[in-house]
mmCIF file of C-alpha atoms and ligand atoms in Angstrom:
data_model
loop_
_atom_site.group_PDB
_atom_site.id
_atom_site.type_symbol
_atom_site.label_atom_id
_atom_site.label_comp_id
_atom_site.label_asym_id
_atom_site.label_seq_id
_atom_site.Cartn_x
_atom_site.Cartn_y
_atom_site.Cartn_z
ATOM 1 C CA MET A 1 -15.557 12.340 22.254
ATOM 2 C CA ASN A 2 -13.684 15.263 23.782
ATOM 3 C CA LYS A 3 -10.065 14.274 24.438
ATOM 4 C CA THR A 4 -7.033 16.328 23.591
ATOM 5 C CA TYR A 5 -3.865 14.650 22.366
ATOM 6 C CA ASP A 6 -0.376 16.016 21.868
ATOM 7 C CA VAL A 7 -0.132 14.238 18.553
ATOM 8 C CA ILE A 8 -2.598 12.442 16.326
ATOM 9 C CA ILE A 9 -1.125 10.050 13.778
ATOM 10 C CA ILE A 10 -3.321 9.283 10.783
ATOM 11 C CA GLY A 11 -2.557 5.820 9.414
ATOM 12 C CA ALA A 12 -1.272 2.654 11.095
ATOM 13 C CA GLY A 13 1.158 1.428 8.457
ATOM 14 C CA PRO A 14 4.908 1.137 9.190
ATOM 15 C CA ALA A 15 5.346 4.948 9.112
ATOM 16 C CA GLY A 16 2.442 5.716 11.460
ATOM 17 C CA LEU A 17 3.229 2.864 13.856
ATOM 18 C CA THR A 18 6.895 3.860 14.082
ATOM 19 C CA ALA A 19 5.888 7.485 14.646
ATOM 20 C CA ALA A 20 3.658 6.252 17.500
ATOM 21 C CA ILE A 21 6.558 4.373 19.135
ATOM 22 C CA TYR A 22 8.785 7.462 19.001
ATOM 23 C CA ALA A 23 6.050 9.929 20.030
ATOM 24 C CA SER A 24 4.810 7.882 22.994
ATOM 25 C CA ARG A 25 8.373 7.153 24.163
ATOM 26 C CA ALA A 26 8.868 10.942 24.139
ATOM 27 C CA ASN A 27 5.926 11.105 26.575
ATOM 28 C CA LEU A 28 3.562 12.646 24.071
ATOM 29 C CA LYS A 29 -0.094 11.751 24.474
ATOM 30 C CA THR A 30 -0.489 9.912 21.195
ATOM 31 C CA LEU A 31 -3.428 8.622 19.190
ATOM 32 C CA ILE A 32 -3.236 6.590 15.976
ATOM 33 C CA ILE A 33 -6.272 6.506 13.694
ATOM 34 C CA GLU A 34 -6.513 3.774 11.045
ATOM 35 C CA ALA A 35 -9.226 3.595 8.396
ATOM 36 C CA ALA A 36 -8.663 -0.008 7.300
ATOM 37 C CA ILE A 37 -6.113 -2.643 8.368
ATOM 38 C CA ASN A 38 -3.411 -2.117 11.014
ATOM 39 C CA GLY A 39 -0.060 -2.537 9.291
ATOM 40 C CA GLY A 40 -1.416 -1.054 6.056
ATOM 41 C CA LYS A 41 -0.088 -2.493 2.817
ATOM 42 C CA LEU A 42 2.449 -4.516 4.827
ATOM 43 C CA SER A 43 -0.385 -6.722 6.125
ATOM 44 C CA LYS A 44 -1.211 -7.710 2.559
ATOM 45 C CA THR A 45 2.389 -8.532 1.631
ATOM 46 C CA TYR A 46 3.455 -12.165 1.506
ATOM 47 C CA GLN A 47 7.135 -11.953 2.392
ATOM 48 C CA ILE A 48 9.600 -9.170 3.213
ATOM 49 C CA GLU A 49 13.275 -9.876 2.618
ATOM 50 C CA ASN A 50 14.772 -6.411 2.896
ATOM 51 C CA TYR A 51 13.793 -5.260 6.385
ATOM 52 C CA PRO A 52 17.034 -5.201 8.366
ATOM 53 C CA GLY A 53 17.271 -7.792 11.083
ATOM 54 C CA PHE A 54 14.706 -10.082 9.450
ATOM 55 C CA GLU A 55 16.173 -12.115 6.589
ATOM 56 C CA SER A 56 12.665 -13.169 5.638
ATOM 57 C CA VAL A 57 9.456 -12.336 7.470
ATOM 58 C CA SER A 58 5.798 -12.473 6.473
ATOM 59 C CA GLY A 59 4.252 -9.033 6.003
ATOM 60 C CA LEU A 60 1.421 -9.921 8.362
ATOM 61 C CA GLU A 61 3.826 -10.984 11.114
ATOM 62 C CA LEU A 62 5.923 -7.826 10.830
ATOM 63 C CA ALA A 63 2.734 -5.722 10.786
ATOM 64 C CA GLN A 64 1.567 -7.442 13.987
ATOM 65 C CA HIS A 65 4.930 -6.830 15.700
ATOM 66 C CA LEU A 66 4.807 -3.153 14.720
ATOM 67 C CA THR A 67 1.189 -2.783 15.849
ATOM 68 C CA ASP A 68 1.907 -4.372 19.255
ATOM 69 C CA HIS A 69 5.081 -2.329 19.684
ATOM 70 C CA SER A 70 3.287 0.923 18.762
ATOM 71 C CA GLN A 71 1.040 0.630 21.811
ATOM 72 C CA LYS A 72 3.667 -0.525 24.286
ATOM 73 C CA PHE A 73 4.481 2.996 25.471
ATOM 74 C CA GLY A 74 0.915 4.222 25.804
ATOM 75 C CA ALA A 75 -0.226 5.228 22.331
ATOM 76 C CA GLU A 76 -3.915 4.608 21.692
ATOM 77 C CA LEU A 77 -5.123 3.066 18.439
ATOM 78 C CA ILE A 78 -8.654 3.530 17.085
ATOM 79 C CA SER A 79 -10.481 2.813 13.813
ATOM 80 C CA GLY A 80 -11.844 5.690 11.813
ATOM 81 C CA GLU A 81 -11.592 7.578 8.563
ATOM 82 C CA VAL A 82 -10.275 11.117 8.795
ATOM 83 C CA THR A 83 -12.109 13.575 6.552
ATOM 84 C CA GLU A 84 -10.618 16.894 7.683
ATOM 85 C CA ILE A 85 -7.846 18.548 9.670
ATOM 86 C CA SER A 86 -8.634 22.096 10.724
ATOM 87 C CA GLY A 87 -7.235 24.771 13.024
ATOM 88 C CA THR A 88 -3.779 26.242 13.327
ATOM 89 C CA GLN A 89 -2.132 25.830 16.753
ATOM 90 C CA ASN A 90 -4.837 23.617 18.251
ATOM 91 C CA LYS A 91 -6.026 21.232 15.595
ATOM 92 C CA THR A 92 -9.285 19.384 15.135
ATOM 93 C CA VAL A 93 -9.229 16.059 13.345
ATOM 94 C CA THR A 94 -12.699 15.166 12.110
ATOM 95 C CA LEU A 95 -13.762 11.608 11.291
ATOM 96 C CA SER A 96 -16.392 10.455 8.795
ATOM 97 C CA ASP A 97 -18.685 9.314 11.619
ATOM 98 C CA GLY A 98 -18.736 12.833 13.078
ATOM 99 C CA ARG A 99 -16.189 12.323 15.881
ATOM 100 C CA ALA A 100 -13.927 15.336 16.367
ATOM 101 C CA LEU A 101 -10.588 14.942 18.166
ATOM 102 C CA THR A 102 -8.262 17.721 19.177
ATOM 103 C CA CYS A 103 -4.479 17.789 19.251
ATOM 104 C CA LYS A 104 -1.478 20.062 18.932
ATOM 105 C CA ALA A 105 0.348 18.262 16.125
ATOM 106 C CA VAL A 106 -0.652 15.848 13.387
ATOM 107 C CA ILE A 107 1.428 13.242 11.549
ATOM 108 C CA ILE A 108 -0.106 12.070 8.276
ATOM 109 C CA ALA A 109 0.934 8.536 7.340
ATOM 110 C CA THR A 110 -1.958 7.459 5.155
ATOM 111 C CA GLY A 111 0.103 5.578 2.556
ATOM 112 C CA THR A 112 -1.237 4.751 -0.870
ATOM 113 C CA LYS A 113 -4.257 3.002 -2.316
ATOM 114 C CA GLU A 114 -3.897 0.511 -5.150
ATOM 115 C CA ARG A 115 -5.068 1.516 -8.618
ATOM 116 C CA THR A 116 -7.957 -0.550 -9.882
ATOM 117 C CA LEU A 117 -8.272 -2.303 -13.214
ATOM 118 C CA ASP A 118 -9.983 0.008 -15.675
ATOM 119 C CA LEU A 119 -11.954 -2.553 -17.711
ATOM 120 C CA PRO A 120 -15.696 -3.036 -18.252
ATOM 121 C CA HIS A 121 -17.210 -5.186 -15.439
ATOM 122 C CA ALA A 122 -13.958 -5.087 -13.384
ATOM 123 C CA ASN A 123 -15.749 -3.585 -10.359
ATOM 124 C CA GLU A 124 -18.550 -6.114 -10.607
ATOM 125 C CA TYR A 125 -16.090 -9.033 -10.435
ATOM 126 C CA THR A 126 -13.836 -7.607 -7.718
ATOM 127 C CA GLY A 127 -13.911 -10.140 -4.895
ATOM 128 C CA ARG A 128 -15.111 -12.910 -7.237
ATOM 129 C CA GLY A 129 -12.365 -13.396 -9.790
ATOM 130 C CA ILE A 130 -10.489 -10.106 -9.478
ATOM 131 C CA SER A 131 -8.472 -9.529 -6.336
ATOM 132 C CA TYR A 132 -6.079 -6.845 -5.127
ATOM 133 C CA CYS A 133 -4.734 -8.997 -2.283
ATOM 134 C CA ALA A 134 -2.954 -12.239 -3.134
ATOM 135 C CA VAL A 135 -2.243 -12.975 0.523
ATOM 136 C CA CYS A 136 -5.945 -12.633 1.422
ATOM 137 C CA ASP A 137 -7.461 -14.417 -1.583
ATOM 138 C CA GLY A 138 -4.704 -16.648 -2.987
ATOM 139 C CA PHE A 139 -6.123 -19.671 -1.180
ATOM 140 C CA PHE A 140 -9.230 -19.594 -3.397
ATOM 141 C CA TYR A 141 -7.041 -20.157 -6.468
ATOM 142 C CA ARG A 142 -5.267 -23.329 -5.334
ATOM 143 C CA ASN A 143 -4.426 -25.454 -8.392
ATOM 144 C CA LYS A 144 -6.036 -22.899 -10.700
ATOM 145 C CA GLU A 145 -4.540 -20.566 -13.291
ATOM 146 C CA VAL A 146 -4.153 -16.909 -12.388
ATOM 147 C CA VAL A 147 -2.972 -13.767 -14.157
ATOM 148 C CA ILE A 148 -1.066 -10.884 -12.579
ATOM 149 C CA ILE A 149 -1.085 -7.507 -14.288
ATOM 150 C CA GLY A 150 1.961 -5.279 -13.650
ATOM 151 C CA GLY A 151 5.706 -5.621 -13.273
ATOM 152 C CA GLY A 152 6.528 -3.679 -10.096
ATOM 153 C CA ASN A 153 7.772 -5.068 -6.775
ATOM 154 C CA SER A 154 4.220 -5.737 -5.568
ATOM 155 C CA ALA A 155 3.264 -7.714 -8.679
ATOM 156 C CA LEU A 156 6.377 -9.871 -8.587
ATOM 157 C CA GLU A 157 6.341 -10.527 -4.845
ATOM 158 C CA GLU A 158 2.736 -11.627 -5.019
ATOM 159 C CA ALA A 159 3.431 -13.689 -8.163
ATOM 160 C CA LEU A 160 5.965 -15.707 -6.176
ATOM 161 C CA TYR A 161 3.388 -16.201 -3.436
ATOM 162 C CA LEU A 162 0.646 -17.224 -5.849
ATOM 163 C CA ALA A 163 3.045 -19.658 -7.534
ATOM 164 C CA THR A 164 3.033 -21.641 -4.265
ATOM 165 C CA LEU A 165 -0.724 -22.164 -4.616
ATOM 166 C CA ALA A 166 -1.875 -21.786 -8.212
ATOM 167 C CA SER A 167 -1.222 -24.303 -10.989
ATOM 168 C CA LYS A 168 0.142 -21.517 -13.199
ATOM 169 C CA VAL A 169 0.816 -17.780 -12.844
ATOM 170 C CA THR A 170 1.007 -15.537 -15.896
ATOM 171 C CA ILE A 171 2.500 -12.083 -15.414
ATOM 172 C CA VAL A 172 1.510 -9.488 -18.000
ATOM 173 C CA ILE A 173 3.629 -6.353 -18.404
ATOM 174 C CA ARG A 174 3.113 -3.520 -20.848
ATOM 175 C CA ARG A 175 6.807 -2.917 -21.635
ATOM 176 C CA ASP A 176 9.595 -5.433 -22.215
ATOM 177 C CA VAL A 177 11.273 -4.597 -18.894
ATOM 178 C CA PHE A 178 10.127 -4.924 -15.322
ATOM 179 C CA ARG A 179 9.900 -1.985 -12.955
ATOM 180 C CA ALA A 180 10.751 -4.241 -9.972
ATOM 181 C CA GLU A 181 14.198 -4.717 -8.441
ATOM 182 C CA ALA A 182 16.577 -7.066 -10.274
ATOM 183 C CA GLY A 183 16.758 -9.633 -7.455
ATOM 184 C CA ILE A 184 13.066 -10.402 -7.493
ATOM 185 C CA VAL A 185 12.927 -10.349 -11.301
ATOM 186 C CA ASP A 186 15.554 -13.124 -11.314
ATOM 187 C CA LYS A 187 13.513 -15.190 -8.847
ATOM 188 C CA VAL A 188 10.385 -14.807 -10.948
ATOM 189 C CA LYS A 189 12.201 -15.746 -14.146
ATOM 190 C CA ALA A 190 13.592 -18.854 -12.469
ATOM 191 C CA ASN A 191 10.171 -20.025 -11.256
ATOM 192 C CA GLU A 192 8.849 -22.773 -13.518
ATOM 193 C CA LYS A 193 5.242 -22.063 -12.640
ATOM 194 C CA ILE A 194 5.447 -18.457 -13.834
ATOM 195 C CA GLU A 195 5.043 -17.381 -17.439
ATOM 196 C CA ILE A 196 5.796 -13.810 -18.494
ATOM 197 C CA ILE A 197 3.988 -12.020 -21.306
ATOM 198 C CA THR A 198 5.610 -8.725 -22.270
ATOM 199 C CA LYS A 199 4.274 -5.769 -24.268
ATOM 200 C CA HIS A 200 0.608 -6.573 -23.696
ATOM 201 C CA ILE A 201 -2.117 -4.652 -21.895
ATOM 202 C CA PRO A 202 -5.471 -5.860 -20.559
ATOM 203 C CA GLU A 203 -8.250 -5.398 -23.125
ATOM 204 C CA SER A 204 -11.325 -7.113 -21.649
ATOM 205 C CA LEU A 205 -12.462 -9.800 -19.229
ATOM 206 C CA CYS A 206 -13.641 -13.229 -20.385
ATOM 207 C CA ILE A 207 -16.749 -14.161 -18.458
ATOM 208 C CA LYS A 208 -18.698 -17.404 -18.622
ATOM 209 C CA ASP A 209 -21.630 -18.423 -16.388
ATOM 210 C CA ASP A 210 -21.088 -15.248 -14.388
ATOM 211 C CA ARG A 211 -17.480 -16.217 -13.555
ATOM 212 C CA ILE A 212 -14.110 -14.982 -14.763
ATOM 213 C CA CYS A 213 -12.677 -17.525 -17.210
ATOM 214 C CA GLY A 214 -9.836 -15.514 -18.727
ATOM 215 C CA ILE A 215 -8.518 -12.184 -19.863
ATOM 216 C CA ASN A 216 -8.064 -10.777 -23.355
ATOM 217 C CA LEU A 217 -4.750 -8.984 -23.852
ATOM 218 C CA LYS A 218 -3.789 -6.543 -26.577
ATOM 219 C CA ASP A 219 -0.305 -6.569 -28.107
ATOM 220 C CA VAL A 220 0.911 -2.969 -27.783
ATOM 221 C CA ASP A 221 2.812 -3.185 -31.106
ATOM 222 C CA THR A 222 0.358 -5.044 -33.341
ATOM 223 C CA ASN A 223 -3.001 -4.569 -31.524
ATOM 224 C CA GLU A 224 -3.505 -8.322 -31.883
ATOM 225 C CA ILE A 225 -5.696 -9.862 -29.165
ATOM 226 C CA THR A 226 -4.622 -12.952 -27.198
ATOM 227 C CA THR A 227 -6.773 -14.740 -24.650
ATOM 228 C CA VAL A 228 -5.200 -16.129 -21.487
ATOM 229 C CA PRO A 229 -7.501 -18.555 -19.666
ATOM 230 C CA CYS A 230 -7.558 -18.053 -15.886
ATOM 231 C CA LYS A 231 -9.858 -18.165 -12.895
ATOM 232 C CA GLY A 232 -8.299 -15.230 -11.067
ATOM 233 C CA ILE A 233 -6.859 -11.845 -12.024
ATOM 234 C CA PHE A 234 -4.596 -9.909 -9.655
ATOM 235 C CA PRO A 235 -3.897 -6.348 -10.838
ATOM 236 C CA TYR A 236 -0.816 -4.738 -9.254
ATOM 237 C CA ILE A 237 -0.618 -1.655 -11.415
ATOM 238 C CA GLY A 238 0.664 0.857 -8.896
ATOM 239 C CA ALA A 239 -0.908 3.012 -6.249
ATOM 240 C CA ASP A 240 -1.929 6.608 -5.568
ATOM 241 C CA PRO A 241 -1.444 8.566 -2.322
ATOM 242 C CA VAL A 242 -4.350 8.761 0.116
ATOM 243 C CA THR A 243 -4.332 12.516 0.518
ATOM 244 C CA ASP A 244 -7.661 13.684 -0.909
ATOM 245 C CA PHE A 245 -8.797 14.965 2.521
ATOM 246 C CA LEU A 246 -5.905 17.457 2.629
ATOM 247 C CA ASP A 247 -5.562 21.011 1.432
ATOM 248 C CA PRO A 248 -4.084 20.903 -2.105
ATOM 249 C CA SER A 249 -1.452 23.464 -1.052
ATOM 250 C CA LEU A 250 0.317 20.629 0.841
ATOM 251 C CA LEU A 251 0.555 18.373 -2.217
ATOM 252 C CA ASP A 252 2.568 17.985 -5.401
ATOM 253 C CA GLU A 253 0.957 17.505 -8.817
ATOM 254 C CA LYS A 254 0.512 13.744 -8.225
ATOM 255 C CA GLY A 255 -1.093 14.215 -4.817
ATOM 256 C CA TYR A 256 1.964 13.278 -2.719
ATOM 257 C CA ILE A 257 2.615 15.405 0.381
ATOM 258 C CA ILE A 258 5.612 17.704 0.057
ATOM 259 C CA THR A 259 7.810 17.469 3.146
ATOM 260 C CA LYS A 260 11.081 19.000 4.257
ATOM 261 C CA GLN A 261 13.925 16.878 5.603
ATOM 262 C CA ASP A 262 12.368 17.028 9.091
ATOM 263 C CA MET A 263 9.061 15.728 7.652
ATOM 264 C CA SER A 264 7.306 19.041 8.258
ATOM 265 C CA THR A 265 4.799 20.175 5.641
ATOM 266 C CA ALA A 266 3.704 23.624 4.484
ATOM 267 C CA ALA A 267 1.174 23.721 7.365
ATOM 268 C CA GLU A 268 2.323 24.534 10.886
ATOM 269 C CA GLY A 269 2.232 21.514 13.213
ATOM 270 C CA ILE A 270 1.431 19.067 10.407
ATOM 271 C CA PHE A 271 4.063 16.442 9.590
ATOM 272 C CA ALA A 272 3.929 13.566 7.135
ATOM 273 C CA ALA A 273 5.692 10.223 6.705
ATOM 274 C CA GLY A 274 5.758 7.079 4.599
ATOM 275 C CA ASP A 275 4.461 6.226 1.148
ATOM 276 C CA CYS A 276 2.110 9.257 1.015
ATOM 277 C CA ILE A 277 4.999 11.757 0.838
ATOM 278 C CA ARG A 278 6.938 12.766 -2.250
ATOM 279 C CA LYS A 279 10.132 10.656 -2.292
ATOM 280 C CA ASP A 280 12.121 8.225 -4.393
ATOM 281 C CA LEU A 281 12.255 5.003 -2.408
ATOM 282 C CA ARG A 282 9.050 3.505 -0.980
ATOM 283 C CA GLN A 283 10.022 0.637 1.330
ATOM 284 C CA VAL A 284 9.016 -0.498 4.813
ATOM 285 C CA ILE A 285 12.355 0.666 6.183
ATOM 286 C CA THR A 286 12.095 4.132 4.609
ATOM 287 C CA ALA A 287 8.528 4.480 5.931
ATOM 288 C CA CYS A 288 9.795 3.642 9.447
ATOM 289 C CA ASN A 289 12.614 6.150 8.999
ATOM 290 C CA ASP A 290 10.161 8.888 8.022
ATOM 291 C CA GLY A 291 7.894 8.012 10.943
ATOM 292 C CA ALA A 292 10.732 8.294 13.471
ATOM 293 C CA ILE A 293 11.814 11.670 12.085
ATOM 294 C CA ALA A 294 8.234 12.989 11.935
ATOM 295 C CA ALA A 295 7.623 12.064 15.597
ATOM 296 C CA ASP A 296 10.910 13.617 16.691
ATOM 297 C CA SER A 297 10.085 16.803 14.772
ATOM 298 C CA ALA A 298 6.575 16.890 16.247
ATOM 299 C CA ALA A 299 8.080 16.570 19.743
ATOM 300 C CA ARG A 300 10.505 19.457 19.060
ATOM 301 C CA TYR A 301 7.633 21.541 17.637
ATOM 302 C CA LEU A 302 5.542 20.941 20.776
ATOM 303 C CA LYS A 303 8.433 21.931 23.060
ATOM 304 C CA GLN A 304 8.794 25.301 21.334
HETATM 305 P P1 NAP B 1 4.856 0.329 -9.266
HETATM 306 O O1 NAP B 1 6.251 0.138 -8.824
HETATM 307 O O2 NAP B 1 4.389 1.695 -9.641
HETATM 308 O O3 NAP B 1 4.613 -0.665 -10.508
HETATM 309 C C1 NAP B 1 3.388 -0.647 -11.208
HETATM 310 C C2 NAP B 1 3.458 -1.634 -12.359
HETATM 311 O O4 NAP B 1 2.203 -1.645 -13.020
HETATM 312 C C3 NAP B 1 4.498 -1.270 -13.426
HETATM 313 O O5 NAP B 1 5.018 -2.445 -13.990
HETATM 314 C C4 NAP B 1 3.657 -0.499 -14.446
HETATM 315 O O6 NAP B 1 4.186 -0.573 -15.744
HETATM 316 C C5 NAP B 1 2.364 -1.281 -14.401
HETATM 317 N N1 NAP B 1 1.199 -0.505 -14.791
HETATM 318 C C6 NAP B 1 0.815 0.703 -14.345
HETATM 319 N N2 NAP B 1 -0.359 1.072 -14.912
HETATM 320 C C7 NAP B 1 -0.692 0.064 -15.737
HETATM 321 C C8 NAP B 1 -1.791 -0.144 -16.596
HETATM 322 N N3 NAP B 1 -2.776 0.753 -16.716
HETATM 323 N N4 NAP B 1 -1.850 -1.298 -17.320
HETATM 324 C C9 NAP B 1 -0.846 -2.225 -17.199
HETATM 325 N N5 NAP B 1 0.220 -2.094 -16.394
HETATM 326 C C10 NAP B 1 0.288 -0.944 -15.668
HETATM 327 O O7 NAP B 1 3.792 -0.169 -8.157
HETATM 328 P P2 NAP B 1 3.951 -1.227 -6.943
HETATM 329 O O8 NAP B 1 4.590 -2.476 -7.400
HETATM 330 O O9 NAP B 1 2.598 -1.299 -6.324
HETATM 331 O O10 NAP B 1 4.942 -0.509 -5.918
HETATM 332 C C11 NAP B 1 4.600 0.750 -5.342
HETATM 333 C C12 NAP B 1 5.786 1.252 -4.521
HETATM 334 O O11 NAP B 1 5.988 0.397 -3.392
HETATM 335 C C13 NAP B 1 7.097 1.216 -5.312
HETATM 336 O O12 NAP B 1 7.863 2.316 -4.937
HETATM 337 C C14 NAP B 1 7.738 -0.086 -4.878
HETATM 338 O O13 NAP B 1 9.149 -0.100 -4.974
HETATM 339 C C15 NAP B 1 7.288 -0.168 -3.420
HETATM 340 N N6 NAP B 1 7.260 -1.568 -2.977
HETATM 341 C C16 NAP B 1 8.379 -2.078 -2.400
HETATM 342 C C17 NAP B 1 8.388 -3.405 -1.989
HETATM 343 C C18 NAP B 1 9.628 -3.982 -1.362
HETATM 344 O O14 NAP B 1 10.673 -3.383 -1.426
HETATM 345 N N7 NAP B 1 9.593 -5.154 -0.757
HETATM 346 C C19 NAP B 1 7.269 -4.210 -2.179
HETATM 347 C C20 NAP B 1 6.152 -3.669 -2.798
HETATM 348 C C21 NAP B 1 6.160 -2.338 -3.210
HETATM 349 P P3 NAP B 1 5.396 0.402 -16.203
HETATM 350 O O15 NAP B 1 6.618 -0.077 -15.505
HETATM 351 O O16 NAP B 1 5.412 0.193 -17.670
HETATM 352 O O17 NAP B 1 4.989 1.798 -15.800
#
């Protein structure tokens, strides 16, 4: 493939898709590259209640709207995993399948990847008892007991979703306070199908006849072990930025991309937006905000 773009956007989550809308409306020849699902983490989110203009919207629906909108002004969208960005003024974006695409500016909007449960056999049972996507797999746990590990916004939002399907949802948190916003904590506490276990951490999986049948939890104060029977385990224990293909000089100590207010990075012509950058508030709306600014800055950079 030998096409040159004005701007290549890596990642089709809310930040990347918004950047594509702004870049293509500014008449920039724009390409979006997505390694997994269009819409990113949004596509795996049950319900969004804090995106202005939509009192309540399913994550998948909002992701579809954003994806459709992103291409309305001419941006192209392809699948592929970026492994390298090289060059200074003219840049080459290399994909894992060997394709090399050239452009003048890059916007990185690769988001984050969920942390996986660090227990013996957890990998083996991922997809058959352990799931990182309640929206995708919740259906398989209708009228069954499930356990959610973690107390952030993701864990609690998906707990409310799973409570519509499962017979019982147990949320396990390692402290005695939630990390999630107060509003959603109140909803979870008011849900009769949800039980909360505080100050416990996962210790091991219970497996019978090659199926998950529960999880053993350790009390962080007493080390006592409790078994919670369940058919499904949904870990929502945070996420790490997808930035391992970048030069470490662009990143902070946790791997997040360091950006200035205009979303520029330490590398000329490389901008970044969304959950993969160092910032305080990771929301769909703040990702869209970053994407708009990054595209505007890329357009100004290209005019210079
Ligand atoms: P998060 O906010 O980092 O929460 C991770 C949770 O997992 C915390 O309760 C944490 O406990 C727990 N945890 C971490 N490691 C653990 C371990 N090894 N064992 C047991 N528990 C562990 O992650 P998130 O919920 O995925 O959210 C990521 C970002 O996206 C956040 O900025 C969040 O606000 C944002 N987000 C926003 C929305 C929304 O606004 N609608 C929805 C989803 C996500 P501690 O609290 O004790 O550290």
